Tab-separated table of C-alpha atoms in Angstrom:
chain	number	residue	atom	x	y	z
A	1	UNK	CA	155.699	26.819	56.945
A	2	UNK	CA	158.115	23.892	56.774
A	3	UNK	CA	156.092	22.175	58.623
A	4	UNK	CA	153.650	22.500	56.587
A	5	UNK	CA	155.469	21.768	53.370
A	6	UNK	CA	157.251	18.557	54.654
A	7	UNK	CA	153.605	17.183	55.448
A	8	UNK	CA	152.538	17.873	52.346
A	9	UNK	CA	155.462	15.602	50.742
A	10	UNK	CA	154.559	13.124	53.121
A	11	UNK	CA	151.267	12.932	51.476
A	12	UNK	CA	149.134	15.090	53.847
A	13	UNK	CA	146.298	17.067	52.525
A	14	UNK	CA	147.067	20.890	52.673
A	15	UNK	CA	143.849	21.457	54.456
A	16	UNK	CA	144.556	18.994	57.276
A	17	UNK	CA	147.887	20.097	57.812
A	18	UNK	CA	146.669	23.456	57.877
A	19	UNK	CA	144.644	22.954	60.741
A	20	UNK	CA	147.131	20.909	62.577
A	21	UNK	CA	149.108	24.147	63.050
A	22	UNK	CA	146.330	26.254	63.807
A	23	UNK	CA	146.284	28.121	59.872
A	24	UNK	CA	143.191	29.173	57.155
A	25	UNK	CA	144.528	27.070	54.176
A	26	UNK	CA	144.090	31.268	52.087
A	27	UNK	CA	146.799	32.247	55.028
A	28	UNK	CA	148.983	29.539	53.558
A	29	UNK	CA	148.365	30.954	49.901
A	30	UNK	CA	148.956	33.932	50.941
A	31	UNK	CA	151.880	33.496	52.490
A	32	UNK	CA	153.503	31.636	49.580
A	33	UNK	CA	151.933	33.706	46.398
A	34	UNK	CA	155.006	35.501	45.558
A	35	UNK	CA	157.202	32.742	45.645
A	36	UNK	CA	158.425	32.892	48.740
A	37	UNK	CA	157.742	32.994	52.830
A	38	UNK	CA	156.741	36.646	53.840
A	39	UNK	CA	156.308	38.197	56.762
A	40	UNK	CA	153.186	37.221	59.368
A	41	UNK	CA	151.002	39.749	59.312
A	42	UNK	CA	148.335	38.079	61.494
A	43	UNK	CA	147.423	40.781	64.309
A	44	UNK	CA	147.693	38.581	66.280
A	45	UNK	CA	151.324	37.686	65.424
A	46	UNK	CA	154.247	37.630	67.713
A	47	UNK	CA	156.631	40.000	65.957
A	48	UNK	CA	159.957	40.933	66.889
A	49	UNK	CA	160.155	44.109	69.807
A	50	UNK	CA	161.558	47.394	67.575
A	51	UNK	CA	165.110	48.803	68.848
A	52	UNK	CA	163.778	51.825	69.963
A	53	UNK	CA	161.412	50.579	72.162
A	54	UNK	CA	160.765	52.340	75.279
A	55	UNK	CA	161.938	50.372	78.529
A	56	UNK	CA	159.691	50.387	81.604
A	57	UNK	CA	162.129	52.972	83.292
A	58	UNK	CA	161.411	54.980	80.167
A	59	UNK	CA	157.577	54.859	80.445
A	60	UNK	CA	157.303	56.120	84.009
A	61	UNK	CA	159.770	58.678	83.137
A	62	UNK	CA	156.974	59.912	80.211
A	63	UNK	CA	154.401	59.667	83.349
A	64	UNK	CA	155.867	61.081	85.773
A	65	UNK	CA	156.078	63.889	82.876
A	66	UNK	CA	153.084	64.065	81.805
A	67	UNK	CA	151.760	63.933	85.578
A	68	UNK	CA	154.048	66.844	86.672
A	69	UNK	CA	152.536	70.016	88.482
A	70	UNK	CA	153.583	72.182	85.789
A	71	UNK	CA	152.414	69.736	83.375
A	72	UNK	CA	149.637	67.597	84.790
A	73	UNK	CA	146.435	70.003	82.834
A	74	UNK	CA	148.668	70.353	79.027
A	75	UNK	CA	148.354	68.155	76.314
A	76	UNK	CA	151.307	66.002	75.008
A	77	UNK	CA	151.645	68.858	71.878
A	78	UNK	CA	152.656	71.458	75.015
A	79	UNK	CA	154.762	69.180	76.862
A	80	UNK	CA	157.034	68.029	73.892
A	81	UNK	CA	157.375	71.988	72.564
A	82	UNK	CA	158.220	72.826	75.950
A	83	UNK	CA	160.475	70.380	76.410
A	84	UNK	CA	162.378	71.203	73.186
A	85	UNK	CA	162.699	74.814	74.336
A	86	UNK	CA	164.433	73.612	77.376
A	87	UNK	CA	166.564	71.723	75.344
A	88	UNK	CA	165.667	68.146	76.395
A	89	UNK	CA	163.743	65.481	74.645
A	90	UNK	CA	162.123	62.234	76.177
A	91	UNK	CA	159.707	60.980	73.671
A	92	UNK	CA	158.021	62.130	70.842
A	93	UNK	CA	154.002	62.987	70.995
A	94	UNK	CA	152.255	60.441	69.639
A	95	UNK	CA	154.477	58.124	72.371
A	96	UNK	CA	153.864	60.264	75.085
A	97	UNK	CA	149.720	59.799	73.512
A	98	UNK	CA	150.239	55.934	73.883
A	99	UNK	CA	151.740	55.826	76.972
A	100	UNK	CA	148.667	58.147	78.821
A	101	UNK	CA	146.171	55.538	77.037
A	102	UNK	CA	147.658	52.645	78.496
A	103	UNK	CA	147.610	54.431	81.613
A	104	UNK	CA	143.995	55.529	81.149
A	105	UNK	CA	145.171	59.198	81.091
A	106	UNK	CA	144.637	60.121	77.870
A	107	UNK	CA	141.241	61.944	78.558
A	108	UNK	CA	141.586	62.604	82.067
A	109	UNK	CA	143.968	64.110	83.803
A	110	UNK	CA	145.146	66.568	86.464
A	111	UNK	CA	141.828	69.119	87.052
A	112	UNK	CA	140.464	68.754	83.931
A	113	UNK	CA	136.819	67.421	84.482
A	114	UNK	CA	136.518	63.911	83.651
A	115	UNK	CA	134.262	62.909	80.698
A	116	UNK	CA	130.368	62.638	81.097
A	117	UNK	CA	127.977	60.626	79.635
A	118	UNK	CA	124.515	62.167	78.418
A	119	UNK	CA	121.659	60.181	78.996
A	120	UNK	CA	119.737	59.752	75.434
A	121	UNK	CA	116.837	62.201	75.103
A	122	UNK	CA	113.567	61.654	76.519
A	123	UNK	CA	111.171	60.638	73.531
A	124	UNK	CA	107.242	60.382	73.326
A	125	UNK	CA	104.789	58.315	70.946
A	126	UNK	CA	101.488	59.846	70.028
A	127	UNK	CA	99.393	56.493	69.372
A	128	UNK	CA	95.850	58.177	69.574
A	129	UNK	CA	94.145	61.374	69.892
A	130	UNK	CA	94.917	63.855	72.933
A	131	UNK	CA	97.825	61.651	73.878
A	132	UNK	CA	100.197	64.143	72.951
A	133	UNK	CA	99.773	67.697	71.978
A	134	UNK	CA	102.764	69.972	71.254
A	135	UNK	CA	102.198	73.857	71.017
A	136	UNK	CA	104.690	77.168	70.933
A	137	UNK	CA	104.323	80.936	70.030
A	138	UNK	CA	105.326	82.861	67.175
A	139	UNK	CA	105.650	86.484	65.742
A	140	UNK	CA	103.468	88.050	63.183
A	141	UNK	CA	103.987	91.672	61.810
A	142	UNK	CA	101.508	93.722	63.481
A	143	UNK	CA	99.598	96.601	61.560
A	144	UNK	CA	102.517	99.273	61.757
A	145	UNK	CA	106.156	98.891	61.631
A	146	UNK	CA	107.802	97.836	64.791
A	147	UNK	CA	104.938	96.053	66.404
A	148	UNK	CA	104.259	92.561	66.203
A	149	UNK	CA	101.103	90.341	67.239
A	150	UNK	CA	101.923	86.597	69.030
A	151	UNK	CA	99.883	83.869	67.915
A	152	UNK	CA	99.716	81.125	70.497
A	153	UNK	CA	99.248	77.073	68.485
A	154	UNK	CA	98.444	73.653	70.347
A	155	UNK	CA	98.380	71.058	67.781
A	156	UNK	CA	97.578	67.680	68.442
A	157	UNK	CA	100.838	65.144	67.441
A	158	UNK	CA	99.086	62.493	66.239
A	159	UNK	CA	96.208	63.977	63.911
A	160	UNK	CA	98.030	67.165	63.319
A	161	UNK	CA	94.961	69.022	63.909
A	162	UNK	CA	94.896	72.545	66.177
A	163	UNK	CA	93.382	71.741	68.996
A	164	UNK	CA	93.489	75.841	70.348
A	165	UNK	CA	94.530	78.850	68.380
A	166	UNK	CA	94.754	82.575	70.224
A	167	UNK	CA	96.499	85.871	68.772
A	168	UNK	CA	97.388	88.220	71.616
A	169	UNK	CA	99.204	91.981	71.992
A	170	UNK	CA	101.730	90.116	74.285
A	171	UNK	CA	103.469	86.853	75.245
A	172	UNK	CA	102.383	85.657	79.219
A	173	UNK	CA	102.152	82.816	81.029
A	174	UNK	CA	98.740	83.722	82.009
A	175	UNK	CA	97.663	83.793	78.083
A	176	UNK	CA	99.364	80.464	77.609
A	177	UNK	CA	97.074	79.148	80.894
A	178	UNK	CA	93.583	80.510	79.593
A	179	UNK	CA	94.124	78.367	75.999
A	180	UNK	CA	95.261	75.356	77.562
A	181	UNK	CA	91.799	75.714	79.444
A	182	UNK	CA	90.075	76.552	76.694
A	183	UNK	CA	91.574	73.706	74.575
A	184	UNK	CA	90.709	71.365	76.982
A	185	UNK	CA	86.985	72.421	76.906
A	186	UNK	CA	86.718	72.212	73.426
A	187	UNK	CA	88.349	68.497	73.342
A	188	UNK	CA	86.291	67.375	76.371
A	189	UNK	CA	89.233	66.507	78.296
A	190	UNK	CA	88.395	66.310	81.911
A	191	UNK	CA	89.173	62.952	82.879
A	192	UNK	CA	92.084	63.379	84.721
A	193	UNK	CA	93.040	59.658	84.228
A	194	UNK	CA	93.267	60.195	80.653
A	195	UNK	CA	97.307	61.203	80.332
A	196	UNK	CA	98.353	63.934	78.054
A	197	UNK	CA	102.093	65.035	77.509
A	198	UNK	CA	101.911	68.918	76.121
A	199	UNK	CA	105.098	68.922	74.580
A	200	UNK	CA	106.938	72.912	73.764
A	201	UNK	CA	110.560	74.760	74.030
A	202	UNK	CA	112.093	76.621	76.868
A	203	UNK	CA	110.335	79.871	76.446
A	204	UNK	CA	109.614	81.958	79.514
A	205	UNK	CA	105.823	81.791	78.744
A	206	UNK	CA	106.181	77.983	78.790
A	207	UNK	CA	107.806	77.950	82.110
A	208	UNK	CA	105.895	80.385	83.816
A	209	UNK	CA	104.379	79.212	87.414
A	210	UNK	CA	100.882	80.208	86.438
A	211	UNK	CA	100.873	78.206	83.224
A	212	UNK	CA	102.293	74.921	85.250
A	213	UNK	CA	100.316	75.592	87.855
A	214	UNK	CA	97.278	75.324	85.136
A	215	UNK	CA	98.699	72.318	83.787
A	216	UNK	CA	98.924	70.355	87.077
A	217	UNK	CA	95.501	71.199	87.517
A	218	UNK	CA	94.771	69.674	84.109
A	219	UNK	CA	96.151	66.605	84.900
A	220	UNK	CA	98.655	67.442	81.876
A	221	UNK	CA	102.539	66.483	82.073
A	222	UNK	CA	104.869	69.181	80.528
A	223	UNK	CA	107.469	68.351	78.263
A	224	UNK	CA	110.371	70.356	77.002
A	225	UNK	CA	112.539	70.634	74.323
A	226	UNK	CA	116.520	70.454	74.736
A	227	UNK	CA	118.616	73.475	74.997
A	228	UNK	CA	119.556	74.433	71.633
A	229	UNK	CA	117.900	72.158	69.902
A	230	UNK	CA	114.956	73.510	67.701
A	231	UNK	CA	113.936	70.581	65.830
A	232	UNK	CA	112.728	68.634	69.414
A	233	UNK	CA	109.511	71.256	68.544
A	234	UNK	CA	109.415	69.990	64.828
A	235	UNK	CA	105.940	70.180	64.779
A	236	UNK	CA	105.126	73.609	65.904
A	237	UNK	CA	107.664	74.816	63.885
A	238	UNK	CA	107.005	73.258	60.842
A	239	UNK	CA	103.097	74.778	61.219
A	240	UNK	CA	104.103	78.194	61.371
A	241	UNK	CA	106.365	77.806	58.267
A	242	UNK	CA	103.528	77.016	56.485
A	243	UNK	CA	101.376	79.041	58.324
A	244	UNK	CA	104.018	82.472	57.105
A	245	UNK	CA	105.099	81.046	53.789
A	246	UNK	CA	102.521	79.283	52.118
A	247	UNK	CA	99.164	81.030	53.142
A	248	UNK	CA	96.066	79.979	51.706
């Protein structure tokens, strides 16, 4: 800053002396808006080291710590507590939480299984006609109480229409086959070069050996939802909410 000032009383411009020593010309304002210096508060500042610093020796006595047998699968929270009870103190938590990042501990450590990373979900585009169909199987009350009917849906993605509809007295694999057949007569799909993705959840009827085995035969790839995750079936679902709620 004195620097600065004397070169402006030399007759420098405030800009170009600025940049001499390596200062925005609003750092400068800032700095001097209340009258006086103040404090850097660049990030990138060098500021003085606080007193309480911990010294090397320090830091791989918190590791050693934190890496102890006893120790090595507890969070910092554990180890401080414990500590305390003992009646001995070596660093406070958030510390001990630095000194494991720096060490790229924080996340890791001991036999706790390191962190994975999911691969994004697999997504597909309908861009025409029997490109993608998506289909599942729901409940309807049956004629007494305590017996239901299963209605089996294909819809296509991409023009929303129902390319195969069947109501049966039970859910199988071997139902699920014999409308995928069917739905594929009534679309004319036996090119096997043409690709088709049938799209559905995890349901045992969806999995079952007979129904893939139909669908290799069909020249149709199966896709599934993820675990848990009901809205990867939007479509389906969404029919037979409007199917249950808003008939007619």
């Amino acid at each position: 800053m004195t620097l600065v000032q004397d070169a402006q009383r030399d007759g420098a411009r405030l800009a170009k002396a600025c940049q001499v020593m390596g200062i925005n010309v609003r750092t400068y304002y800032r700095w001097v808006s209340e009258g006086e210096v103040t404090a850097d508060r660049r990030p990138d500042a060098d500021r003085p080291e606080p007193a309480n610093k911990l010294s090397p020796e320090e830091r791989e006595a918190v590791l050693a710590l934190c890496n102890a047998p006893e120790y090595r699968s507890r969070p910092p929270a554990f180890i401080v507590a414990d500590q305390a009870d003992k009646g001995r103190y070596l660093a406070s938590e958030s510390t001990m939480y630095r000194v494991l990042h720096e060490y790229d501990q924080q996340h890791h450590r001991g036999r706790q299984q390191a962190p994975q990373r999911k691969r994004p979900p697999t997504t597909h585009q309908a861009t025409a006609p029997n490109r993608l169909w998506c289909w599942d199987i729901s409940w309807l009350p049956g004629p007494a109480r305590g017996t239901w009917w299963y209605l089996y849906l294909i819809m296509d993605v991409f023009s929303r229409k129902i390319v195969g509809h069947e109501v049966y007295e039970t859910e199988t694999g071997e139902l699920a086959a014999e409308l995928i057949q069917k739905a594929c007569w009534r679309e004319h799909l036996t090119d096997r070069h043409k690709p088709l993705i049938l799209h559905s959840d995890n349901g045992s009827p969806m999995k079952a050996a007979t129904f893939l085995e139909k669908l290799y035969d069909l020249g149709i790839t199966p896709s599934y939802s993820r675990p848990r995750v009901s809205n990867d079936n939007a479509f389906a679902e969404s029919a037979f909410k409007t199917l249950k709620y808003r008939p007619g």
